[in-house]
Coordinates of C-alpha atoms and ligand atoms in Angstrom, one line a residue:
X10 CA 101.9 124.2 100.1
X11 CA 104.1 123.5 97.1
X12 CA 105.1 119.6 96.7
X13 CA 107.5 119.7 94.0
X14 CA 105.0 121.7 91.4
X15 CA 102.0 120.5 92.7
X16 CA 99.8 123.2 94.3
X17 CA 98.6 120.7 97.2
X18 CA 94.4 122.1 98.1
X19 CA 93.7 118.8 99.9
X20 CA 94.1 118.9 103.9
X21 CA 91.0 118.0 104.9
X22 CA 92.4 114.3 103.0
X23 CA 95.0 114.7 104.8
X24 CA 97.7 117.2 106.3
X25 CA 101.2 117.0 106.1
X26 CA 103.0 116.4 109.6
X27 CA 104.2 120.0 110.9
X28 CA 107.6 120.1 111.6
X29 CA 107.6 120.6 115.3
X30 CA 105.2 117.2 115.3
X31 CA 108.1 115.2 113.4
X32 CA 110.9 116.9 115.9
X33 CA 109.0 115.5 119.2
X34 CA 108.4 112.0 117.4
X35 CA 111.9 111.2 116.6
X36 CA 113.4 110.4 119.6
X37 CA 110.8 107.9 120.0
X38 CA 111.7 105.6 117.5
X39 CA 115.4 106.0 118.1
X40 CA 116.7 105.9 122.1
X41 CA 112.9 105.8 123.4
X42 CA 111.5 103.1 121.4
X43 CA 110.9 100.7 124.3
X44 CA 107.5 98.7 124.9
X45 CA 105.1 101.1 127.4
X46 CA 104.3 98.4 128.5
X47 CA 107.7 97.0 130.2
X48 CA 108.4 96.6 133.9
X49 CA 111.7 98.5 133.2
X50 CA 113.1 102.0 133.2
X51 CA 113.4 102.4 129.3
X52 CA 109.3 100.7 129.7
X53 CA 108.4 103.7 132.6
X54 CA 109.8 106.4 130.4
X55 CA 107.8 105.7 127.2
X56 CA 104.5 104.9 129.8
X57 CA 105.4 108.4 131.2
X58 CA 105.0 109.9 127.7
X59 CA 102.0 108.2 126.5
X60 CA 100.2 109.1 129.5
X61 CA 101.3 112.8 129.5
X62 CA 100.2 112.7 125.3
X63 CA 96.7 111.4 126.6
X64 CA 96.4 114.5 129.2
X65 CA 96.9 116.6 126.2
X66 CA 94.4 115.1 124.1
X67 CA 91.6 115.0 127.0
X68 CA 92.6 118.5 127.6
X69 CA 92.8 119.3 124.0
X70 CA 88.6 118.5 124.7
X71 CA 88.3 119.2 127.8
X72 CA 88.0 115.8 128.9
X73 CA 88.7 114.5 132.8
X74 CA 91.9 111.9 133.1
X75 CA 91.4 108.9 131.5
X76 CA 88.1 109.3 129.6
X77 CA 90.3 109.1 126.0
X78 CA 91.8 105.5 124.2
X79 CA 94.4 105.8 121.6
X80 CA 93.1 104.1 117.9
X81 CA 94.7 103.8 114.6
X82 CA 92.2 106.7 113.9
X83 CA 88.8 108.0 113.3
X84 CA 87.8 105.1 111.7
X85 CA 88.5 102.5 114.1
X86 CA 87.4 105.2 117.2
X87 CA 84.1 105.1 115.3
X88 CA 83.8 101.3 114.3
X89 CA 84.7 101.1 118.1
X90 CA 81.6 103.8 119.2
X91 CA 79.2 102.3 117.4
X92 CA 79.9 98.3 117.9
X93 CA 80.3 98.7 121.5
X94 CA 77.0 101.0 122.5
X95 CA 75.6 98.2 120.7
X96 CA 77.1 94.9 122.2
X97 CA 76.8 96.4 125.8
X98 CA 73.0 97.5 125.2
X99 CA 70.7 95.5 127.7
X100 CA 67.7 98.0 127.0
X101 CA 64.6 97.0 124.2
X102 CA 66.1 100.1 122.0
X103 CA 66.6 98.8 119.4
X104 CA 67.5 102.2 116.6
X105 CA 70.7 103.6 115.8
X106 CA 70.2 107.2 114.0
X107 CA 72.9 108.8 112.0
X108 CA 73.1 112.0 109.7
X109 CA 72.7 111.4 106.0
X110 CA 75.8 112.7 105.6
X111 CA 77.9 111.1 107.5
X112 CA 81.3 109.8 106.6
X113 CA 81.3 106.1 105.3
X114 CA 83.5 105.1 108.3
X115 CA 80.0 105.8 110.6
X116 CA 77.4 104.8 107.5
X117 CA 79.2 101.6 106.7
X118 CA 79.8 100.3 110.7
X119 CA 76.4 101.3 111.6
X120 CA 75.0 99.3 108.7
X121 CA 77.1 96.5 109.3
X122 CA 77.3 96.2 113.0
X123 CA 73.1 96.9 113.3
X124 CA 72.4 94.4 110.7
X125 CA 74.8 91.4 112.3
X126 CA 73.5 92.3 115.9
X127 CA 69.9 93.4 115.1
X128 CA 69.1 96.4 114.8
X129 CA 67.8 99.1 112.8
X130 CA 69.4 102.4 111.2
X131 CA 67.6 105.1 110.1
X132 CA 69.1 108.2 108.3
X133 CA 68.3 112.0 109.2
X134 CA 68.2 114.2 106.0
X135 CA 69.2 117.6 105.8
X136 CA 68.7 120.6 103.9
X137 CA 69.8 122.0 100.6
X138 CA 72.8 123.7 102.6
X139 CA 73.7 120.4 104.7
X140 CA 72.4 121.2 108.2
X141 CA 70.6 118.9 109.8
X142 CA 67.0 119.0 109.4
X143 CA 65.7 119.3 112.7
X144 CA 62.2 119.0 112.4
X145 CA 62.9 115.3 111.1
X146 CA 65.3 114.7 113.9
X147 CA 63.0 115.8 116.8
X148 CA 60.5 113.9 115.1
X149 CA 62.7 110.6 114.9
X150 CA 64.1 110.6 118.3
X151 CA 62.2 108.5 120.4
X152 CA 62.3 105.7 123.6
X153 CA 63.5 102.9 120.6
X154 CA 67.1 105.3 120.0
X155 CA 69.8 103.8 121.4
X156 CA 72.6 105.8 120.2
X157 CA 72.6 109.2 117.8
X158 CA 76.0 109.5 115.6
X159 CA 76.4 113.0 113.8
X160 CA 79.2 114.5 112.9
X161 CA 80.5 117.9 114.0
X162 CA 81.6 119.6 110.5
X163 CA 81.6 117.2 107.4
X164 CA 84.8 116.5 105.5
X165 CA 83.0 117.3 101.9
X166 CA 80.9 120.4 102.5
X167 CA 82.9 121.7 105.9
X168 CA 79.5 122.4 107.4
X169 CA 79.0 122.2 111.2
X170 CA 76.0 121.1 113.0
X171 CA 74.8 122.2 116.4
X172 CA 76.0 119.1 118.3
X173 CA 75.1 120.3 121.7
X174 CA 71.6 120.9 121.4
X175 CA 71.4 117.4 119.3
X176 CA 73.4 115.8 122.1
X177 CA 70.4 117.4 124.6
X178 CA 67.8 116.2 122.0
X179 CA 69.3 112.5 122.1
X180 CA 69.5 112.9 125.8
X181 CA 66.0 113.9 126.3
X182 CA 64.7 110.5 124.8
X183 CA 67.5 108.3 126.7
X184 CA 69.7 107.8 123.8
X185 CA 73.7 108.2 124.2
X186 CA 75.2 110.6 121.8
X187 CA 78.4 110.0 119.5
X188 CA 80.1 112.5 117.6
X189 CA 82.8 112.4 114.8
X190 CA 84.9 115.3 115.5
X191 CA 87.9 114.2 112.8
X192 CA 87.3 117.3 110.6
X193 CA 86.6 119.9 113.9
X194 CA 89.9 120.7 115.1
X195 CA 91.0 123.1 112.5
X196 CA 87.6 124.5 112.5
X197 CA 85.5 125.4 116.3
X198 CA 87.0 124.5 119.6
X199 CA 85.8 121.1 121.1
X200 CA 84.5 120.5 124.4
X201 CA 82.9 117.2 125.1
X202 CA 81.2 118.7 128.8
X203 CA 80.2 122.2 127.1
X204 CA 78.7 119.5 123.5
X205 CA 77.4 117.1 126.0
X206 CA 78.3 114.2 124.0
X207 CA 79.1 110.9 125.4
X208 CA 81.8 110.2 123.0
X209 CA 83.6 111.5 120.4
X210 CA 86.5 110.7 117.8
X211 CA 89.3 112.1 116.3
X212 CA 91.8 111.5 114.0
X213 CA 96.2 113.1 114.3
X214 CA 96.6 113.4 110.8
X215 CA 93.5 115.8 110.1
X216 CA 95.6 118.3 112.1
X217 CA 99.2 118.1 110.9
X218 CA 99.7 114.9 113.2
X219 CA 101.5 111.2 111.9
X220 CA 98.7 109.3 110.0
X221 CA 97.9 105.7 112.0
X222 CA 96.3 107.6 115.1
X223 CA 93.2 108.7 116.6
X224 CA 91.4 108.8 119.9
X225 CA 88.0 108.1 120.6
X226 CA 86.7 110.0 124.2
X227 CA 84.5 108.1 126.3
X228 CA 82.9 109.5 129.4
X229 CA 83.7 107.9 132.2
X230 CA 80.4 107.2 133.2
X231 CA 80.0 105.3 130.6
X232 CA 83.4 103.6 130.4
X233 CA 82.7 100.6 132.6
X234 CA 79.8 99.5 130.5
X235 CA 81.6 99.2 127.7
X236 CA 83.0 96.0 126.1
X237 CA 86.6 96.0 124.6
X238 CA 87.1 97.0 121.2
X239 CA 90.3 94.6 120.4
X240 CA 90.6 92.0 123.0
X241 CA 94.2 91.4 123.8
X242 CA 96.4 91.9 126.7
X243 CA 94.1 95.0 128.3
X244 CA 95.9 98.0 127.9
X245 CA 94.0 101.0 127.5
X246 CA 91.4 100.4 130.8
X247 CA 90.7 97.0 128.9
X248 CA 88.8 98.6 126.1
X249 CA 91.5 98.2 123.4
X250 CA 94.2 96.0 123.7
X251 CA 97.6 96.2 122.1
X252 CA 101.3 97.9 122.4
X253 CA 100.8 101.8 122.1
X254 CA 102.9 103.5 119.5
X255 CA 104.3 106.0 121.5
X256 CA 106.2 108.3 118.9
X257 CA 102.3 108.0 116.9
X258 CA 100.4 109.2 120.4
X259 CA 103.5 112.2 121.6
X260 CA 103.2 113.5 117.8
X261 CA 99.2 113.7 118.0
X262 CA 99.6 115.4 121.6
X263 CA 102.0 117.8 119.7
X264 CA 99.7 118.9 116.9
X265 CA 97.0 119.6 119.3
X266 CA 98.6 121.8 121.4
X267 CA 99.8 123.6 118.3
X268 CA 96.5 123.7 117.0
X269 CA 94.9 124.9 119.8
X270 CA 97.7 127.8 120.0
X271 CA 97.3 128.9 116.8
X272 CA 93.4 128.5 116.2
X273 CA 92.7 132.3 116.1
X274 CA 95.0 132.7 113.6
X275 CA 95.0 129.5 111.6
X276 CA 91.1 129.9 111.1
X277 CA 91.2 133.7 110.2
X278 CA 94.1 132.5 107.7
X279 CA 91.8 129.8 106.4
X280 CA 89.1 131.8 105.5
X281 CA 91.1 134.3 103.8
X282 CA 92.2 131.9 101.5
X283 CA 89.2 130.5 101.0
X284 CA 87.5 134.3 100.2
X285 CA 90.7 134.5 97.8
X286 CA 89.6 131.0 95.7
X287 CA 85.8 132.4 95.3
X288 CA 86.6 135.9 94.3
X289 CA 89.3 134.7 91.9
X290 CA 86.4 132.1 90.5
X291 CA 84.5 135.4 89.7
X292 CA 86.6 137.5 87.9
X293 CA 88.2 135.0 85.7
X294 CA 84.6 134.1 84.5
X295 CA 84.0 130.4 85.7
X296 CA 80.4 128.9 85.7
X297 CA 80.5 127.9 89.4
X298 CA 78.0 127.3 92.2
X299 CA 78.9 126.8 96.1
X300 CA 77.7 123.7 97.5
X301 CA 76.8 123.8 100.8
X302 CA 75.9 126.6 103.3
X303 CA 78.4 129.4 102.4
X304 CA 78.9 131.3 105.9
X305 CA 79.8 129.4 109.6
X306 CA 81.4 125.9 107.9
X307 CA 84.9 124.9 108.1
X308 CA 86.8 128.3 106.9
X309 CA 89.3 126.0 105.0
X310 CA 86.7 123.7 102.9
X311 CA 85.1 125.1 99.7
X312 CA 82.6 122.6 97.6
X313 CA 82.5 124.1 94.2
X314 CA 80.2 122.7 91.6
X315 CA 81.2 123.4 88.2
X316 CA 78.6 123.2 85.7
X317 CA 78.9 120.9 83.3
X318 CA 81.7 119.7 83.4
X319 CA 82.8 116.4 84.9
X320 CA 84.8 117.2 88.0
X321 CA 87.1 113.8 87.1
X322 CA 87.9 114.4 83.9
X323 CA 88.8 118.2 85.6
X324 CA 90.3 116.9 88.5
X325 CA 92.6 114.3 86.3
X326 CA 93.5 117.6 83.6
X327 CA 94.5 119.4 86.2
X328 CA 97.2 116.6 87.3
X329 CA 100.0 116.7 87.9
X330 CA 99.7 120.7 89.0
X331 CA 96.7 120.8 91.1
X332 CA 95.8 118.4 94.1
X333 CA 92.0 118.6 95.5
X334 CA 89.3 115.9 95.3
X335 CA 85.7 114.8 94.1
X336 CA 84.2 113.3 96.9
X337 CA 83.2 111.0 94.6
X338 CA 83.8 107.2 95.4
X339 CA 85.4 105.6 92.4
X340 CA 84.6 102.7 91.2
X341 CA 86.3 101.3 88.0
X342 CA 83.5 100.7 86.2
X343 CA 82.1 104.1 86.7
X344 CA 81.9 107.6 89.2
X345 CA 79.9 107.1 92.1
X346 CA 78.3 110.6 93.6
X347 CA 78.7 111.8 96.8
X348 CA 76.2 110.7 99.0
X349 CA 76.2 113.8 101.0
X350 CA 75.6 115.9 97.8
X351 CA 72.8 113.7 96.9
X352 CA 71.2 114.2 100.0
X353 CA 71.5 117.7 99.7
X354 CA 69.1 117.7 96.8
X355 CA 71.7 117.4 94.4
X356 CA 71.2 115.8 91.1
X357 CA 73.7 113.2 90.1
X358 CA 75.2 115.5 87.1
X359 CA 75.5 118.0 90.0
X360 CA 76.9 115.8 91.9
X361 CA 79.9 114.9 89.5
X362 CA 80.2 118.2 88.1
X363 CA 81.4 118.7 92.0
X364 CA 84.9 119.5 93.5
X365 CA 86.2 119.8 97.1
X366 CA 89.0 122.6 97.3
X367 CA 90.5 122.2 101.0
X368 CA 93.1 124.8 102.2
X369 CA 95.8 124.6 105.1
X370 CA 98.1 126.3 107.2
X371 CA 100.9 126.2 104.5
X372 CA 98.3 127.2 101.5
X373 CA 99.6 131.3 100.2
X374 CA 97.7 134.0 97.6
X375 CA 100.1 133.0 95.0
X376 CA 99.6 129.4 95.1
X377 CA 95.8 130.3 95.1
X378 CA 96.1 132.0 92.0
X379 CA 98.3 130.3 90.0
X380 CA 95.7 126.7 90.5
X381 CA 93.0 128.9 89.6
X382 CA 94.6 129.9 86.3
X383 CA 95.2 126.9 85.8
X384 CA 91.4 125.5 86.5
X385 CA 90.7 128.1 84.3
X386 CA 93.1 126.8 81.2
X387 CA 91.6 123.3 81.8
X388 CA 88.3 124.3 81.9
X389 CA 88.6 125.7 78.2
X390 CA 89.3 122.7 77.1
X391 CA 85.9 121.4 78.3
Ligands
PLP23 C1 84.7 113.1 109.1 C2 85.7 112.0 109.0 N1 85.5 110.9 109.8 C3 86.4 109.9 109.8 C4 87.5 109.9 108.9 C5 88.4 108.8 109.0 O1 89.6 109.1 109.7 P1 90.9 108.2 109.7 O2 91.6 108.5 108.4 O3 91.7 108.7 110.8 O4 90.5 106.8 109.9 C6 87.7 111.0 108.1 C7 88.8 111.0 107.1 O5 88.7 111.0 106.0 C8 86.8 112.1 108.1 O6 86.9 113.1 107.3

């Protein structure tokens, strides 16, 4: 995708909204903008279509009726995951595990929430390619797990983690499992019976959906355990109060259904591109090395470590031409590396030698080749 000049190689940021997405939205904001919440006709209709987007979502998942909430996004579905297990608990468990490389949204809450209400959080590594480490797992899980949070494929590296048999493994020992599923759709198919998860988040505008929601699925055996997230006047079964935006929750229905039409396609299209990127790294001569497990990971993300060279000072010479991102955390002070690289094995100077490449539905050969002549350009000034 072309914005203006700039080559754009960053969808796993975010995606822009696909054009079908901001044709279904518009009416909602124009003659169906009523409250959903109305005891009138304008009220019904806009009800009507929030409840038909939240069928597609649970569908989209293979969810039963009413086991999904509308968020703001993947960040509040997990905030709301991980505070609520823990509020409800009435067990002695008393541990909330979490991969090592988990987004901040899960590392963050789970540190905040465990050290305000008690408990502890401990971190499973992985390996030098990003999976899990399973031996450490099995031995971690235990009866003092309350709730396991891993994420389905991780937004830096794009690799994807067994969640089904780690759902089993958290299951075996009692413990409830959540999974963040923000980075999945463009990558495997999701089913939260077939993963076994007890809940799961995702976010619209990972997936050419409107940016300001999410859903976060909660079986409904579950459900009635649960304390609200955002207390209010009880919409959503009570668990998270407020007006629904319905244009937000029809446009994140949309992209779903279009994702899950077009998956064959759109992944075999990915992975193309992303084949294109390496090869093209090769032949012009670039010192590169792949981070993270180079076959089954999200066919659209590519990790590239260049070595030596500081993947800011890259990342801001390739401006305004090229858009990707460093997965580093800046600070203004100084670079911060990536905490999943790190627990990879990298070293720091790997670390921020590091760039994440992400590539999209709207993402062409020629656009591929022209930002890697001009990575190449840059890198010469190095
Ligand atoms: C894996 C993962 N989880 C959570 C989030 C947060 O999603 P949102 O922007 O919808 O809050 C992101 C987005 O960067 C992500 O990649």
């Amino acid at each position: 995708m072309l914005v203006g000049n700039a080559i754009y190689l960053d969808y796993q940021a975010t995606t822009p909204i696909a054009p079908q997405v901001r044709e279904a939205m518009a009416v909602y904001s124009e003659e169906l903008f009523a409250n959903p919440h109305s005891a009138h006709f304008l009220g019904h209709q806009a009800a009507e279509a929030v409840e038909v987007a939240r069928a597609k979502v649970e569908s989209f998942i293979g969810a039963s009726a009413e086991e999904i909430i509308f968020t703001s996004g993947a960040t509040e579905a997990n905030n709301q995951a991980i505070s609520s297990v823990l509020f409800a608990n009435t067990t002695k468990r008393n541990k909330i595990l979490i991969s090592a490389i988990e987004h901040k949204c899960i590392k963050n809450a789970a540190y905040f929430f465990a050290h305000k209400l008690g408990y502890q959080v401990a971190e499973i590594p992985v390996a030098s390619d990003g999976m899990l480490d399973m031996q450490a797992y099995q031995s971690m899980l235990n009866d003092q797990v309350l709730l396991v949070s891993i994420m389905a494929v991780n937004n830096e590296i794009g690799v994807i983690q067994p969640i089904q048999q780690l759902a089993e493994s958290a299951h075996d020992v009692g413990a409830l499992f959540h999974c963040d599923a923000a980075q999945a759709p463009e990558a495997i198919d999701l089913d939260v019976k077939e993963l076994k998860v007890d809940m799961l988040s995702l976010s619209a505008h990972k997936v050419y959906g409107p940016k300001g929601i999410g859903a976060l699925y909660i079986n409904n055996a579950l459900q009635a355990a649960l304390p609200p997230f955002i207390h209010g006047g009880g919409q959503q079964f009570g668990l998270r109060s407020g007006t629904l935006p319905t244009g937000l929750a029809v446009g994140f229905a949309t992209a779903l259904d279009i994702a899950r039409e077009g998956a064959t396609h759109n992944r075999a299209w990915l992975a193309a591109m992303k084949q294109h990127f390496i090869e093209g790294l090769t032949q012009r001569s670039i010192d590169f090395t792949l981070n993270g497990k180079a076959d089954n990971t999200h066919p659209g993300c590519l990790n590239i470590e260049f070595v030596n060279t500081d993947a800011t000072a890259l990342l801001a010479a390739m401006q305004p031409e090229v858009c990707a991102s460093t997965g580093s955390a800046c600070n203004s002070a100084f670079t911060q590396a990536s905490h999943v690289l790190l627990a990879m094995g990298l070293t720091e100077a790997q670390a921020t030698s590091s760039l994440r490449f992400s590539f999209g539905r709207y993402t062409d050969l020629p656009q591929i080749d022209r930002a890697l002549d001009i990575i190449q350009q840059r890198l010469a000034r190095f």
